[in-house]
CSV table of C-alpha atoms in Angstrom, one decimal:
chain,number,residue,atom,x,y,z
A,1,MET,CA,34.9,26.6,-5.3
A,2,ARG,CA,33.9,28.2,-2.7
A,3,ASN,CA,35.9,29.0,0.2
A,4,ARG,CA,34.7,27.1,2.9
A,5,LYS,CA,35.5,27.1,7.0
A,6,PRO,CA,37.8,24.4,8.5
A,7,GLY,CA,35.1,22.1,10.0
A,8,SER,CA,32.2,23.4,7.9
A,9,GLU,CA,31.6,19.7,6.6
A,10,ALA,CA,31.2,18.0,9.6
A,11,LEU,CA,28.2,20.8,10.3
A,12,ARG,CA,26.7,20.5,8.2
A,13,ALA,CA,26.8,16.8,8.1
A,14,ALA,CA,25.3,17.1,11.6
A,15,ALA,CA,22.2,19.4,11.1
A,16,CYS,CA,21.3,17.1,8.4
A,17,ALA,CA,21.5,14.1,10.2
A,18,ALA,CA,19.2,16.1,13.1
A,19,ILE,CA,16.8,17.6,10.0
A,20,CYS,CA,16.2,13.5,9.3
A,21,ALA,CA,16.6,12.5,12.4
A,22,ALA,CA,13.4,14.9,13.6
A,23,LEU,CA,11.3,14.4,10.3
A,24,LEU,CA,11.6,10.1,11.6
A,25,ALA,CA,10.3,11.4,14.8
A,26,LEU,CA,7.6,13.1,13.6
A,27,PRO,CA,4.4,10.9,13.4
A,28,ALA,CA,3.1,9.9,10.3
A,29,GLY,CA,0.7,11.5,8.5
A,30,ALA,CA,-2.8,9.8,7.5
A,31,PRO,CA,-2.4,6.5,4.9
A,32,ARG,CA,-4.7,7.3,2.2
A,33,ALA,CA,-4.9,5.8,-1.1
A,34,GLU,CA,-2.6,6.9,-5.0
A,35,TYR,CA,-4.2,6.7,-8.1
A,36,GLY,CA,-4.9,2.8,-8.8
A,37,ASP,CA,-4.6,1.9,-5.7
A,38,VAL,CA,-7.5,-0.2,-5.1
A,39,VAL,CA,-9.4,0.1,-1.9
A,40,ILE,CA,-11.3,-2.6,-0.4
A,41,ASN,CA,-13.9,-3.1,2.0
A,42,ASN,CA,-16.4,-6.1,1.5
A,43,HIS,CA,-16.0,-6.6,5.3
A,44,SER,CA,-13.9,-4.8,7.3
A,45,ASP,CA,-15.9,-1.9,8.3
A,46,LYS,CA,-18.4,-4.5,9.9
A,47,ALA,CA,-14.6,-6.2,11.8
A,48,GLY,CA,-14.4,-2.9,13.2
A,49,MET,CA,-10.7,-2.2,10.9
A,50,ARG,CA,-10.0,0.6,8.7
A,51,PRO,CA,-10.8,-1.2,4.5
A,52,VAL,CA,-7.3,-2.0,3.4
A,53,VAL,CA,-5.7,0.3,0.1
A,54,PHE,CA,-3.2,-2.2,-1.6
A,55,PRO,CA,-0.5,-0.6,-4.0
A,56,HIS,CA,-1.4,-2.1,-7.5
A,57,TRP,CA,0.9,0.0,-9.5
A,58,PHE,CA,3.8,-0.5,-6.4
A,59,HIS,CA,2.7,-4.5,-7.2
A,60,ARG,CA,2.6,-3.4,-11.0
A,61,ILE,CA,5.6,-2.5,-11.5
A,62,ARG,CA,7.3,-5.3,-9.7
A,63,PHE,CA,5.5,-8.6,-11.1
A,64,SER,CA,3.5,-9.9,-14.3
A,65,CYS,CA,-0.3,-9.3,-14.1
A,66,LYS,CA,-0.7,-13.3,-14.7
A,67,ALA,CA,1.2,-13.4,-11.1
A,68,CYS,CA,-1.8,-11.7,-9.2
A,69,HIS,CA,-4.4,-12.2,-11.5
A,70,ALA,CA,-4.3,-15.3,-13.6
A,71,ASP,CA,-1.7,-17.6,-10.7
A,72,LEU,CA,-3.2,-16.6,-7.3
A,73,GLY,CA,-6.8,-15.9,-8.8
A,74,PHE,CA,-7.1,-12.4,-7.8
A,75,GLN,CA,-10.6,-11.1,-10.7
A,76,PHE,CA,-9.8,-8.0,-12.5
A,77,ARG,CA,-12.4,-5.9,-10.7
A,78,ALA,CA,-11.6,-4.2,-6.7
A,79,GLY,CA,-14.0,-5.9,-4.7
A,80,GLY,CA,-14.8,-9.0,-7.1
A,81,ASN,CA,-12.9,-12.0,-4.6
A,82,ASP,CA,-14.4,-13.0,-0.9
A,83,ILE,CA,-11.1,-12.0,0.8
A,84,ASN,CA,-10.5,-11.9,4.6
A,85,MET,CA,-7.7,-12.6,6.9
A,86,VAL,CA,-8.4,-16.5,7.4
A,87,LYS,CA,-8.0,-16.9,3.7
A,88,ILE,CA,-4.6,-15.1,3.7
A,89,ILE,CA,-3.4,-16.5,6.8
A,90,ASP,CA,-3.8,-19.9,4.7
A,91,GLY,CA,-1.7,-18.6,2.1
A,92,GLN,CA,-4.7,-17.1,-0.5
A,93,PHE,CA,-4.6,-13.9,-2.2
A,94,CYS,CA,-2.2,-11.3,-0.6
A,95,GLY,CA,-0.7,-14.4,2.1
A,96,ALA,CA,0.2,-16.2,-1.0
A,97,CYS,CA,3.9,-14.0,-0.7
A,98,HIS,CA,2.9,-12.2,2.6
A,99,ASN,CA,4.3,-14.8,4.7
A,100,GLY,CA,7.0,-13.9,6.6
A,101,GLU,CA,9.2,-15.3,3.7
A,102,ILE,CA,8.5,-13.8,0.3
A,103,ALA,CA,7.0,-10.3,1.5
A,104,TRP,CA,6.2,-9.5,5.4
A,105,ALA,CA,3.9,-11.6,6.9
A,106,ILE,CA,0.5,-10.5,8.6
A,107,GLU,CA,1.8,-9.1,12.5
A,108,ASN,CA,1.6,-5.1,11.4
A,109,CYS,CA,-2.8,-4.9,10.8
A,110,ASN,CA,-2.3,-0.7,9.9
A,111,LEU,CA,0.1,-2.1,7.0
A,112,CYS,CA,-2.6,-2.3,4.6
A,113,HIS,CA,-5.6,-1.4,6.7
A,114,SER,CA,-5.8,2.2,6.0
A,115,ALA,CA,-8.2,3.9,4.6
A,116,PRO,CA,-10.4,6.0,6.3
A,117,PRO,CA,-13.6,4.6,7.6
A,118,GLY,CA,-16.4,3.6,5.9
A,119,THR,CA,-13.7,4.0,2.0
A,120,PRO,CA,-16.2,1.8,-0.3
A,121,THR,CA,-14.9,-0.5,-2.1
A,122,GLN,CA,-13.5,0.9,-5.4
A,123,VAL,CA,-10.2,0.9,-7.2
A,124,HIS,CA,-8.9,5.2,-6.4
A,125,GLU,CA,-9.9,8.3,-8.9
A,126,SER,CA,-10.9,5.8,-11.1
A,127,THR,CA,-11.9,7.3,-14.7
A,128,LEU,CA,-15.2,5.1,-14.5
A,129,GLN,CA,-15.3,6.3,-11.2
A,130,ARG,CA,-15.0,9.6,-12.2
A,131,MET,CA,-17.6,9.1,-14.3
A,132,GLY,CA,-20.3,8.0,-11.8
A,133,LYS,CA,-20.0,4.2,-13.2
């Protein structure tokens, strides 16, 4: 074990806290889709909103396919459902869980509407997309 000066642990903890606080104060980078995320832009551009980035794998590790695709009616195709905010507010599609009780509610638009404007509906970086199909 190395010799340490008295108080070095407190100094290290304070430095770590200062670095963490500084990192948290930095503006967040532009949200972006990651491999397998579903970008939904059926209505967003027309409504003057950024397209939605749905983190598919984040949800998939928590729920079975049945939870969304059978129970909530999501089709197995990006853009296959006519999802809009009225339906979500009425508890359909995303709104079945994102209601403020099961998961966070929809008040913060930027949590979902985070893709760059003009991003087409797609499964981000899918094999079919890379093949040009």
